[in-house]
Short mmCIF file of C-alpha atoms in Angstrom, two decimals:
data_model
loop_
_atom_site.label_atom_id
_atom_site.label_comp_id
_atom_site.label_asym_id
_atom_site.label_seq_id
_atom_site.Cartn_x
_atom_site.Cartn_y
_atom_site.Cartn_z
CA UNK A 1 0.00 0.00 0.00
CA UNK A 2 1.07 3.58 -0.61
CA UNK A 3 2.27 5.15 2.68
CA UNK A 4 -0.05 3.17 4.96
CA UNK A 5 -1.00 4.77 8.28
CA UNK A 6 -2.48 2.82 11.16
CA UNK A 7 -4.97 4.75 13.25
CA UNK A 8 -3.97 5.03 16.90
CA UNK A 9 -5.91 8.08 18.11
CA UNK A 10 -9.23 9.48 16.85
CA UNK A 11 -11.07 12.72 17.54
CA UNK A 12 -14.81 12.20 17.12
CA UNK A 13 -17.28 15.06 17.52
CA UNK A 14 -20.36 14.96 15.32
CA UNK A 15 -23.85 16.43 15.06
CA UNK A 16 -25.30 13.42 13.21
CA UNK A 17 -24.61 9.99 14.72
CA UNK A 18 -26.46 7.83 12.19
CA UNK A 19 -24.46 4.67 11.41
CA UNK A 20 -21.57 5.87 13.58
CA UNK A 21 -21.76 3.01 16.11
CA UNK A 22 -20.39 0.22 13.83
CA UNK A 23 -17.40 2.36 12.87
CA UNK A 24 -16.61 3.30 16.46
CA UNK A 25 -16.86 -0.35 17.55
CA UNK A 26 -14.49 -1.44 14.76
CA UNK A 27 -11.97 1.25 15.70
CA UNK A 28 -12.18 0.08 19.30
CA UNK A 29 -11.28 -3.44 18.17
CA UNK A 30 -8.10 -2.03 16.68
CA UNK A 31 -7.18 -0.41 20.00
CA UNK A 32 -7.87 3.18 18.93
CA UNK A 33 -8.01 5.81 21.68
CA UNK A 34 -10.99 8.15 21.37
CA UNK A 35 -11.12 11.86 22.18
CA UNK A 36 -14.53 13.50 22.12
CA UNK A 37 -16.88 16.19 23.41
CA UNK A 38 -20.44 16.58 24.67
CA UNK A 39 -23.10 14.43 23.08
CA UNK A 40 -20.65 12.41 20.99
CA UNK A 41 -18.63 11.57 24.08
CA UNK A 42 -21.78 10.28 25.76
CA UNK A 43 -22.70 8.33 22.62
CA UNK A 44 -19.33 6.55 22.55
CA UNK A 45 -19.65 5.63 26.23
CA UNK A 46 -23.10 4.20 25.49
CA UNK A 47 -21.38 1.75 23.14
CA UNK A 48 -19.36 0.50 26.13
CA UNK A 49 -16.18 2.16 24.89
CA UNK A 50 -13.77 4.32 26.88
CA UNK A 51 -13.31 7.87 25.68
CA UNK A 52 -11.06 10.75 26.76
CA UNK A 53 -12.91 14.07 27.11
CA UNK A 54 -11.21 16.81 25.10
CA UNK A 55 -11.26 18.88 28.30
CA UNK A 56 -8.88 16.34 29.89
CA UNK A 57 -6.53 16.66 26.93
CA UNK A 58 -6.51 20.46 26.86
CA UNK A 59 -7.01 21.14 30.60
CA UNK A 60 -9.63 23.68 29.53
CA UNK A 61 -13.39 23.24 29.89
CA UNK A 62 -15.89 23.92 27.12
CA UNK A 63 -16.51 27.65 27.50
CA UNK A 64 -18.69 30.45 26.16
CA UNK A 65 -21.77 28.27 25.99
CA UNK A 66 -19.98 25.63 23.94
CA UNK A 67 -18.59 28.08 21.37
CA UNK A 68 -15.03 27.09 22.33
CA UNK A 69 -14.33 23.40 22.90
CA UNK A 70 -11.69 22.06 20.54
CA UNK A 71 -9.86 25.26 19.57
CA UNK A 72 -6.63 24.44 21.39
CA UNK A 73 -2.98 23.70 20.42
CA UNK A 74 -3.14 20.23 21.97
CA UNK A 75 -5.93 19.34 19.55
CA UNK A 76 -4.69 21.10 16.43
CA UNK A 77 -1.09 20.26 17.16
CA UNK A 78 -1.93 16.57 17.20
CA UNK A 79 -3.75 16.91 13.86
CA UNK A 80 -1.31 19.18 12.02
CA UNK A 81 2.00 17.70 13.19
CA UNK A 82 4.17 16.50 10.30
CA UNK A 83 5.06 12.98 11.31
CA UNK A 84 8.40 12.72 9.45
CA UNK A 85 9.63 16.11 10.69
CA UNK A 86 11.90 15.75 13.72
CA UNK A 87 11.21 19.26 15.03
CA UNK A 88 7.45 18.60 15.01
CA UNK A 89 7.97 15.33 16.86
CA UNK A 90 10.13 17.07 19.46
CA UNK A 91 7.41 19.63 20.12
CA UNK A 92 4.74 16.95 20.40
CA UNK A 93 6.84 15.28 23.06
CA UNK A 94 7.65 18.57 24.80
CA UNK A 95 4.00 19.60 25.12
CA UNK A 96 2.61 16.09 25.59
CA UNK A 97 0.44 16.23 22.47
CA UNK A 98 -0.85 12.92 21.10
CA UNK A 99 -0.85 12.37 17.33
CA UNK A 100 -4.43 12.36 16.09
CA UNK A 101 -4.66 10.07 13.06
CA UNK A 102 -8.41 10.24 12.44
CA UNK A 103 -10.83 13.15 12.70
CA UNK A 104 -14.56 12.48 12.40
CA UNK A 105 -16.36 15.79 12.51
CA UNK A 106 -19.44 17.18 10.78
CA UNK A 107 -20.89 20.67 10.81
CA UNK A 108 -23.86 22.36 12.44
CA UNK A 109 -26.87 22.29 10.06
CA UNK A 110 -26.66 25.88 8.84
CA UNK A 111 -28.63 25.47 5.60
CA UNK A 112 -31.35 23.46 7.29
CA UNK A 113 -31.70 26.12 9.97
CA UNK A 114 -32.03 28.89 7.37
CA UNK A 115 -34.60 26.85 5.42
CA UNK A 116 -36.65 26.31 8.58
CA UNK A 117 -37.27 30.04 8.89
CA UNK A 118 -35.46 30.24 12.23
CA UNK A 119 -34.65 33.54 13.87
CA UNK A 120 -31.45 35.31 12.85
CA UNK A 121 -29.69 34.58 16.15
CA UNK A 122 -30.45 30.87 15.84
CA UNK A 123 -29.00 30.90 12.34
CA UNK A 124 -25.85 32.66 13.51
CA UNK A 125 -25.33 30.04 16.23
CA UNK A 126 -25.33 27.37 13.54
CA UNK A 127 -22.19 28.84 11.96
CA UNK A 128 -19.64 26.20 12.93
CA UNK A 129 -16.19 27.41 13.98
CA UNK A 130 -14.44 24.52 15.67
CA UNK A 131 -15.79 21.91 13.29
CA UNK A 132 -14.80 23.75 10.11
CA UNK A 133 -11.33 24.37 11.55
CA UNK A 134 -10.85 20.71 12.46
CA UNK A 135 -11.96 19.61 9.01
CA UNK A 136 -9.57 21.95 7.24
CA UNK A 137 -6.67 21.04 9.51
CA UNK A 138 -7.13 17.30 9.08
CA UNK A 139 -7.66 17.62 5.31
CA UNK A 140 -4.53 19.73 4.98
CA UNK A 141 -2.50 17.02 6.73
CA UNK A 142 -3.97 14.15 4.69
CA UNK A 143 -0.47 12.75 4.33
CA UNK A 144 -0.89 11.27 7.81
CA UNK A 145 -4.47 11.99 8.90
CA UNK A 146 -7.86 10.64 7.83
CA UNK A 147 -10.71 13.18 7.75
CA UNK A 148 -14.35 12.10 7.70
CA UNK A 149 -16.60 15.14 7.32
CA UNK A 150 -19.93 13.47 6.49
CA UNK A 151 -22.03 10.67 7.91
CA UNK A 152 -22.26 9.39 4.33
CA UNK A 153 -18.61 8.28 4.58
CA UNK A 154 -18.82 6.30 7.83
CA UNK A 155 -19.55 2.98 6.15
CA UNK A 156 -16.91 3.45 3.48
CA UNK A 157 -14.20 4.05 6.08
CA UNK A 158 -15.44 1.07 8.07
CA UNK A 159 -15.06 -1.16 4.99
CA UNK A 160 -11.59 0.20 4.25
CA UNK A 161 -10.35 -0.41 7.78
CA UNK A 162 -11.88 -3.86 7.94
CA UNK A 163 -10.18 -4.82 4.71
CA UNK A 164 -6.80 -3.27 5.54
CA UNK A 165 -6.39 -4.15 9.22
CA UNK A 166 -7.04 -0.66 10.52
CA UNK A 167 -4.84 1.12 7.98
CA UNK A 168 -5.49 3.63 5.20
CA UNK A 169 -3.46 4.47 2.10
CA UNK A 170 -2.34 7.90 0.97
CA UNK A 171 -4.73 7.77 -1.98
CA UNK A 172 -7.64 7.02 0.33
CA UNK A 173 -6.75 9.81 2.72
CA UNK A 174 -6.40 12.25 -0.17
CA UNK A 175 -9.83 11.25 -1.47
CA UNK A 176 -11.39 11.90 1.94
CA UNK A 177 -9.53 15.24 2.10
CA UNK A 178 -11.02 16.23 -1.27
CA UNK A 179 -14.47 15.47 0.05
CA UNK A 180 -13.72 17.43 3.22
CA UNK A 181 -12.72 20.55 1.30
CA UNK A 182 -15.91 20.17 -0.72
CA UNK A 183 -17.82 20.09 2.58
CA UNK A 184 -16.09 23.18 3.92
CA UNK A 185 -16.34 25.20 0.70
CA UNK A 186 -20.04 24.38 0.30
CA UNK A 187 -20.67 25.37 3.91
CA UNK A 188 -18.86 28.68 3.54
CA UNK A 189 -20.72 29.41 0.28
CA UNK A 190 -24.06 28.88 2.01
CA UNK A 191 -23.06 31.24 4.82
CA UNK A 192 -21.77 33.88 2.42
CA UNK A 193 -24.92 33.79 0.31
CA UNK A 194 -27.02 34.16 3.45
CA UNK A 195 -25.10 37.30 4.40
CA UNK A 196 -25.00 38.58 0.82
CA UNK A 197 -28.75 39.00 0.31
CA UNK A 198 -28.98 42.70 1.15
CA UNK A 199 -26.74 45.20 -0.64
CA UNK A 200 -24.86 42.26 -2.14
CA UNK A 201 -21.21 42.29 -2.96
CA UNK A 202 -20.60 41.80 -6.71
CA UNK A 203 -19.54 38.19 -6.21
CA UNK A 204 -20.93 35.04 -7.83
CA UNK A 205 -20.86 31.92 -5.66
CA UNK A 206 -22.78 28.72 -6.17
CA UNK A 207 -22.29 25.29 -4.64
CA UNK A 208 -24.43 22.28 -5.56
CA UNK A 209 -23.71 19.02 -3.78
CA UNK A 210 -25.61 16.62 -6.03
CA UNK A 211 -24.85 15.74 -9.63
CA UNK A 212 -26.20 13.44 -12.31
CA UNK A 213 -24.12 12.46 -15.31
CA UNK A 214 -26.18 12.70 -18.48
CA UNK A 215 -25.85 10.50 -21.54
CA UNK A 216 -24.36 13.53 -23.33
CA UNK A 217 -24.93 17.24 -23.79
CA UNK A 218 -26.92 18.92 -26.56
CA UNK A 219 -25.16 16.61 -29.02
CA UNK A 220 -23.52 13.19 -28.62
CA UNK A 221 -20.00 14.60 -28.88
CA UNK A 222 -20.59 16.90 -25.87
CA UNK A 223 -20.40 15.79 -22.24
CA UNK A 224 -23.31 16.71 -20.00
CA UNK A 225 -24.00 16.87 -16.26
CA UNK A 226 -26.96 18.09 -14.24
CA UNK A 227 -26.11 19.62 -10.87
CA UNK A 228 -29.07 19.55 -8.54
CA UNK A 229 -31.63 17.30 -6.90
CA UNK A 230 -34.13 16.17 -9.53
CA UNK A 231 -35.65 13.72 -7.05
CA UNK A 232 -36.80 16.65 -4.93
CA UNK A 233 -38.80 18.01 -7.85
CA UNK A 234 -40.02 14.92 -9.69
CA UNK A 235 -40.89 11.29 -9.15
CA UNK A 236 -39.89 9.49 -12.34
CA UNK A 237 -42.61 6.92 -12.86
CA UNK A 238 -41.46 5.50 -16.17
CA UNK A 239 -38.95 5.76 -18.95
CA UNK A 240 -35.28 6.26 -19.67
CA UNK A 241 -33.02 8.78 -17.99
CA UNK A 242 -33.58 12.43 -18.77
CA UNK A 243 -31.17 13.86 -21.33
CA UNK A 244 -29.61 17.32 -21.45
CA UNK A 245 -32.16 18.44 -24.07
CA UNK A 246 -35.01 16.86 -22.10
CA UNK A 247 -34.01 18.89 -19.05
CA UNK A 248 -33.85 22.15 -20.99
CA UNK A 249 -37.34 21.50 -22.36
CA UNK A 250 -38.69 20.38 -18.98
CA UNK A 251 -37.44 23.62 -17.44
CA UNK A 252 -39.25 25.63 -20.11
CA UNK A 253 -42.38 23.53 -19.67
CA UNK A 254 -42.47 24.10 -15.91
CA UNK A 255 -41.98 27.84 -16.40
CA UNK A 256 -44.90 28.23 -18.80
CA UNK A 257 -47.39 25.97 -17.02
CA UNK A 258 -46.87 27.89 -13.78
CA UNK A 259 -48.48 30.93 -15.45
CA UNK A 260 -51.87 29.20 -15.49
CA UNK A 261 -54.41 28.30 -12.80
CA UNK A 262 -57.27 26.89 -14.93
CA UNK A 263 -56.83 23.31 -16.22
CA UNK A 264 -54.18 23.77 -18.89
CA UNK A 265 -52.05 21.64 -21.18
CA UNK A 266 -48.90 22.87 -22.91
CA UNK A 267 -46.84 21.11 -25.56
CA UNK A 268 -43.26 22.26 -26.09
CA UNK A 269 -40.62 21.62 -28.70
CA UNK A 270 -37.12 23.05 -28.32
CA UNK A 271 -38.38 25.18 -25.37
CA UNK A 272 -41.12 26.88 -27.41
CA UNK A 273 -44.81 26.17 -26.95
CA UNK A 274 -46.39 24.64 -30.05
CA UNK A 275 -49.70 24.07 -28.29
CA UNK A 276 -51.39 25.60 -25.23
CA UNK A 277 -55.02 25.50 -24.18
CA UNK A 278 -56.95 26.19 -20.98
CA UNK A 279 -60.29 24.41 -20.62
CA UNK A 280 -62.75 23.13 -18.06
CA UNK A 281 -61.05 19.72 -18.02
CA UNK A 282 -57.51 18.47 -18.52
CA UNK A 283 -58.70 16.13 -21.27
CA UNK A 284 -60.24 18.93 -23.33
CA UNK A 285 -57.20 21.12 -22.70
CA UNK A 286 -55.03 18.33 -24.16
CA UNK A 287 -57.22 17.85 -27.23
CA UNK A 288 -57.24 21.56 -28.04
CA UNK A 289 -53.54 22.08 -27.27
CA UNK A 290 -52.60 19.25 -29.63
CA UNK A 291 -54.75 20.74 -32.39
CA UNK A 292 -52.56 23.88 -32.37
CA UNK A 293 -49.69 22.10 -34.14
CA UNK A 294 -49.86 18.29 -34.13
CA UNK A 295 -46.80 18.09 -36.40
CA UNK A 296 -44.45 19.93 -34.02
CA UNK A 297 -45.97 18.08 -31.05
CA UNK A 298 -44.40 14.83 -32.29
CA UNK A 299 -41.51 14.01 -29.93
CA UNK A 300 -42.32 16.95 -27.70
CA UNK A 301 -42.51 17.60 -23.96
CA UNK A 302 -46.02 17.68 -22.51
CA UNK A 303 -47.08 19.30 -19.27
CA UNK A 304 -50.32 19.92 -17.41
CA UNK A 305 -51.29 21.47 -14.10
CA UNK A 306 -54.02 18.93 -13.38
CA UNK A 307 -54.42 15.21 -12.72
CA UNK A 308 -54.22 12.94 -15.76
CA UNK A 309 -57.04 10.40 -15.76
CA UNK A 310 -57.51 7.29 -17.89
CA UNK A 311 -59.54 9.04 -20.62
CA UNK A 312 -56.93 11.77 -20.98
CA UNK A 313 -54.13 9.20 -20.98
CA UNK A 314 -55.83 7.30 -23.80
CA UNK A 315 -55.97 10.50 -25.84
CA UNK A 316 -52.30 11.25 -25.16
CA UNK A 317 -51.30 7.66 -25.86
CA UNK A 318 -51.72 8.07 -29.62
CA UNK A 319 -48.86 10.61 -29.80
CA UNK A 320 -45.15 9.86 -29.69
CA UNK A 321 -43.68 12.12 -27.02
CA UNK A 322 -40.48 12.33 -24.98
CA UNK A 323 -41.71 13.53 -21.58
CA UNK A 324 -45.05 13.96 -19.82
CA UNK A 325 -45.26 16.00 -16.62
CA UNK A 326 -48.26 16.28 -14.29
CA UNK A 327 -48.84 16.78 -10.57
CA UNK A 328 -50.88 13.57 -10.37
CA UNK A 329 -51.99 10.51 -12.34
CA UNK A 330 -54.69 7.95 -11.68
CA UNK A 331 -53.57 4.32 -11.51
CA UNK A 332 -55.54 3.59 -14.67
CA UNK A 333 -53.81 6.46 -16.49
CA UNK A 334 -50.38 5.15 -15.53
CA UNK A 335 -51.30 1.72 -16.78
CA UNK A 336 -51.95 3.24 -20.20
CA UNK A 337 -49.00 5.62 -20.28
CA UNK A 338 -46.32 3.23 -19.05
CA UNK A 339 -47.05 0.59 -21.66
CA UNK A 340 -44.18 2.02 -23.69
CA UNK A 341 -41.03 1.68 -21.58
CA UNK A 342 -39.01 4.59 -23.00
CA UNK A 343 -41.60 7.28 -22.35
CA UNK A 344 -40.52 9.51 -19.50
CA UNK A 345 -43.42 10.06 -17.09
CA UNK A 346 -42.75 12.58 -14.35
CA UNK A 347 -44.90 13.39 -11.33
CA UNK A 348 -44.12 16.91 -10.27
CA UNK A 349 -43.71 17.67 -6.58
CA UNK A 350 -44.08 21.00 -4.83
CA UNK A 351 -40.65 22.57 -4.43
CA UNK A 352 -39.47 26.15 -4.23
CA UNK A 353 -37.66 27.16 -7.41
CA UNK A 354 -34.73 29.62 -7.63
CA UNK A 355 -35.64 33.25 -8.18
CA UNK A 356 -32.54 33.94 -10.28
CA UNK A 357 -31.02 32.29 -13.34
CA UNK A 358 -27.48 32.26 -14.65
CA UNK A 359 -25.33 30.77 -17.39
CA UNK A 360 -21.74 30.82 -18.50
CA UNK A 361 -20.92 33.37 -21.16
CA UNK A 362 -17.60 34.41 -22.71
CA UNK A 363 -15.06 34.21 -19.89
CA UNK A 364 -17.55 34.60 -17.08
CA UNK A 365 -21.13 34.18 -15.88
CA UNK A 366 -24.23 36.31 -16.35
CA UNK A 367 -26.99 36.34 -13.75
CA UNK A 368 -30.44 37.88 -13.71
CA UNK A 369 -33.70 37.78 -11.81
CA UNK A 370 -36.26 35.47 -13.35
CA UNK A 371 -39.02 37.20 -15.27
CA UNK A 372 -41.92 36.80 -12.85
CA UNK A 373 -44.03 39.56 -14.38
CA UNK A 374 -47.05 38.96 -16.59
CA UNK A 375 -49.29 41.94 -17.24
CA UNK A 376 -52.98 41.28 -16.90
CA UNK A 377 -55.90 43.49 -18.01
CA UNK A 378 -55.25 45.90 -15.13
CA UNK A 379 -51.79 46.70 -16.53
CA UNK A 380 -52.98 47.13 -20.13
CA UNK A 381 -53.45 50.67 -21.38
CA UNK A 382 -55.64 51.10 -24.47
CA UNK A 383 -54.11 53.55 -26.96
CA UNK A 384 -56.63 53.23 -29.80
CA UNK A 385 -60.13 54.43 -30.47
CA UNK A 386 -61.39 50.87 -30.50
CA UNK A 387 -61.63 49.42 -26.99
CA UNK A 388 -60.90 45.74 -26.37
CA UNK A 389 -63.84 43.72 -25.07
CA UNK A 390 -63.63 41.80 -21.80
CA UNK A 391 -63.18 38.56 -23.75
CA UNK A 392 -60.42 40.10 -25.85
CA UNK A 393 -58.61 41.35 -22.75
CA UNK A 394 -58.76 37.81 -21.37
CA UNK A 395 -57.30 36.43 -24.58
CA UNK A 396 -54.61 39.12 -24.61
CA UNK A 397 -53.63 38.09 -21.09
CA UNK A 398 -53.50 34.44 -22.21
CA UNK A 399 -51.36 35.35 -25.23
CA UNK A 400 -49.06 37.48 -23.09
CA UNK A 401 -48.31 34.50 -20.83
CA UNK A 402 -47.22 32.49 -23.86
CA UNK A 403 -45.26 35.22 -25.62
CA UNK A 404 -43.23 35.73 -22.45
CA UNK A 405 -41.94 32.15 -22.70
CA UNK A 406 -41.30 32.09 -26.45
CA UNK A 407 -37.97 32.83 -28.16
CA UNK A 408 -37.62 36.35 -29.55
CA UNK A 409 -38.54 37.77 -31.95
CA UNK A 410 -41.96 36.29 -31.45
CA UNK A 411 -45.62 36.83 -32.26
CA UNK A 412 -48.48 34.88 -30.69
CA UNK A 413 -52.06 34.52 -31.91
CA UNK A 414 -54.67 33.37 -29.38
CA UNK A 415 -58.42 32.99 -29.15
CA UNK A 416 -60.70 31.53 -26.50
CA UNK A 417 -57.81 30.53 -24.20
CA UNK A 418 -56.06 28.67 -27.02
CA UNK A 419 -52.79 29.21 -28.79
CA UNK A 420 -53.71 29.59 -32.47
CA UNK A 421 -50.16 29.94 -33.81
CA UNK A 422 -46.84 31.57 -33.03
CA UNK A 423 -43.81 32.80 -34.91
CA UNK A 424 -40.67 32.13 -32.90
CA UNK A 425 -36.99 33.02 -32.90
CA UNK A 426 -37.08 35.19 -35.99
CA UNK A 427 -34.61 37.93 -36.86
CA UNK A 428 -37.41 40.37 -37.62
CA UNK A 429 -40.84 40.84 -36.08
CA UNK A 430 -42.44 40.88 -39.52
CA UNK A 431 -40.95 37.45 -40.23
CA UNK A 432 -42.31 36.17 -36.91
CA UNK A 433 -45.76 37.50 -37.79
CA UNK A 434 -45.72 35.96 -41.26
CA UNK A 435 -44.59 32.63 -39.81
CA UNK A 436 -47.48 32.70 -37.31
CA UNK A 437 -50.01 33.47 -40.05
CA UNK A 438 -48.65 30.68 -42.22
CA UNK A 439 -48.81 28.14 -39.36
CA UNK A 440 -52.35 29.13 -38.43
CA UNK A 441 -53.48 28.67 -42.00
CA UNK A 442 -51.63 25.35 -42.31
CA UNK A 443 -53.59 23.86 -39.42
CA UNK A 444 -56.93 25.36 -40.39
CA UNK A 445 -57.21 28.06 -37.74
CA UNK A 446 -59.17 31.19 -38.48
CA UNK A 447 -57.11 34.24 -37.58
CA UNK A 448 -60.12 36.50 -37.94
CA UNK A 449 -61.36 37.38 -34.48
CA UNK A 450 -58.12 36.36 -32.73
CA UNK A 451 -55.78 38.55 -30.68
CA UNK A 452 -52.05 39.07 -31.16
CA UNK A 453 -49.26 39.59 -28.62
CA UNK A 454 -45.71 40.75 -29.31
CA UNK A 455 -42.76 40.32 -26.95
CA UNK A 456 -41.36 43.76 -27.84
CA UNK A 457 -42.52 47.01 -29.44
CA UNK A 458 -43.21 47.53 -33.13
CA UNK A 459 -40.52 49.72 -34.68
CA UNK A 460 -42.77 50.31 -37.68
CA UNK A 461 -46.54 50.03 -38.31
CA UNK A 462 -46.13 47.13 -40.76
CA UNK A 463 -46.92 44.38 -38.21
CA UNK A 464 -50.14 46.09 -37.15
CA UNK A 465 -51.12 46.54 -40.78
CA UNK A 466 -50.52 42.88 -41.66
CA UNK A 467 -52.32 41.70 -38.53
CA UNK A 468 -55.30 43.94 -39.18
CA UNK A 469 -55.58 42.71 -42.76
CA UNK A 470 -55.47 39.12 -41.47
CA UNK A 471 -58.45 39.75 -39.20
CA UNK A 472 -56.80 40.27 -35.80
CA UNK A 473 -59.15 42.28 -33.56
CA UNK A 474 -56.84 43.25 -30.69
CA UNK A 475 -53.08 43.64 -30.24
CA UNK A 476 -50.84 43.70 -27.15
CA UNK A 477 -47.35 45.16 -27.19
CA UNK A 478 -45.10 46.80 -24.59
CA UNK A 479 -44.77 50.10 -26.45
CA UNK A 480 -41.70 52.30 -26.16
CA UNK A 481 -40.77 52.88 -29.80
CA UNK A 482 -40.22 56.45 -30.96
CA UNK A 483 -42.66 55.50 -33.72
CA UNK A 484 -45.38 54.14 -31.45
CA UNK A 485 -47.85 56.66 -32.81
CA UNK A 486 -47.50 55.24 -36.32
CA UNK A 487 -48.54 51.80 -35.04
CA UNK A 488 -51.44 53.36 -33.10
CA UNK A 489 -52.57 55.25 -36.19
CA UNK A 490 -52.45 52.05 -38.23
CA UNK A 491 -54.48 50.20 -35.59
CA UNK A 492 -57.09 52.97 -35.72
CA UNK A 493 -57.13 52.79 -39.51
CA UNK A 494 -57.73 49.04 -39.41
CA UNK A 495 -60.26 49.21 -36.56
CA UNK A 496 -58.03 47.15 -34.29
CA UNK A 497 -57.92 47.67 -30.52
CA UNK A 498 -54.35 47.99 -29.22
CA UNK A 499 -53.06 47.95 -25.65
CA UNK A 500 -49.58 48.65 -24.32
CA UNK A 501 -48.13 47.20 -21.11
CA UNK A 502 -44.81 49.04 -20.68
CA UNK A 503 -43.07 45.69 -20.05
CA UNK A 504 -40.91 43.92 -22.63
CA UNK A 505 -40.46 40.14 -22.57
CA UNK A 506 -37.38 39.39 -24.62
CA UNK A 507 -36.22 35.78 -24.39
CA UNK A 508 -32.90 34.99 -26.00
#
């Protein structure tokens, strides 16, 4: 073995004691001397094992309400001493400091305390000082010291020691040190981000402890990894593992469905909605959403905000799709939907989503608040002679929810809580409008009597003119162009009602 070290002395002081007993008992069999504090000391004694209180080693009691227990040269000296260095060995002997070969320490549950909504003082008391210092010291001296900083590693160390007669190799100690520095850096990031909420420093820090290797990235020649806890958000009831592209589409699907409260179905392809409908039932919402663009729906991601029953599942079953997401399914529905093993069926769980989004760009990272704004009828200002009816205002609101989640430049047609057609990701707004008209006509939708929403202002009156000629009765746009009046004049000429919101919804 590479530089084997036999454990003689261990410092054990942990918050979580799950699965600790078997490891402690094994160490005791190898004649290890234990040093400990407080509850862990009592726990070790309960196993029938002798333990030396840290106070006996340092000749100092735990003081300041437990804030200072292990911060002492006799503890840190035993951890940090360089075993091969004669001068270090001389000082250990001079000050009667035992070599500590194993440190098992975890940290106060800071993140859990913040998440619980605890008072500020309770949160501050969960900032670990001694524990984080012990972890860093032991990890730094991995050449001779084993550091265990998580209860998840107890069993692994137990297996190593059992297989190697109480010894560890340098490679094993270095691996545990790597994990320890991950523990400490994640902990410090959580504390910093807690303090950095008000008047934040211009610093970007993120630490995610869970990861899932994906089959590949956007394309097979690209590697892909998801960092996060998908199990907290979804129960996967059927199908293969989610791919990188699946996850991007699922994210977009969740974002758009959360805009709606009535029973709604949305169908997405490459993050853009190709079908959305709100109806009295989930089944009817599905039927009408699919009718928007059944061609693009093939191989898409489907999402609803209501329970999927057997009848709805039988309707969905005729389409090839990648992913279906719903908050609930009946047993009969699952029996239908899971007949094909590769279909990914996700049951969405209630979980708080981040309020900011970021991505790598150039040689850095850009971060922004999520766009949580959708302007309803109360935020719409009519600028034309023609006034939108109550039904038209409702449809404009519906269209505005969709246009917000569609790639710019984009135009959305809607009528009766249904997406009629959209033009997405075009380099000009006129092209987006023409694309939407063409798609509506291709699937037999009547544009006459529909409403139109635009994600940004009209720089020229041409879009309003084309829409009016096509039969659009009401238009929503943010306004803000120096030529807004030309678009208003055109709307008046065509007898179209137009409202402005003052809020742009670019999506790049």
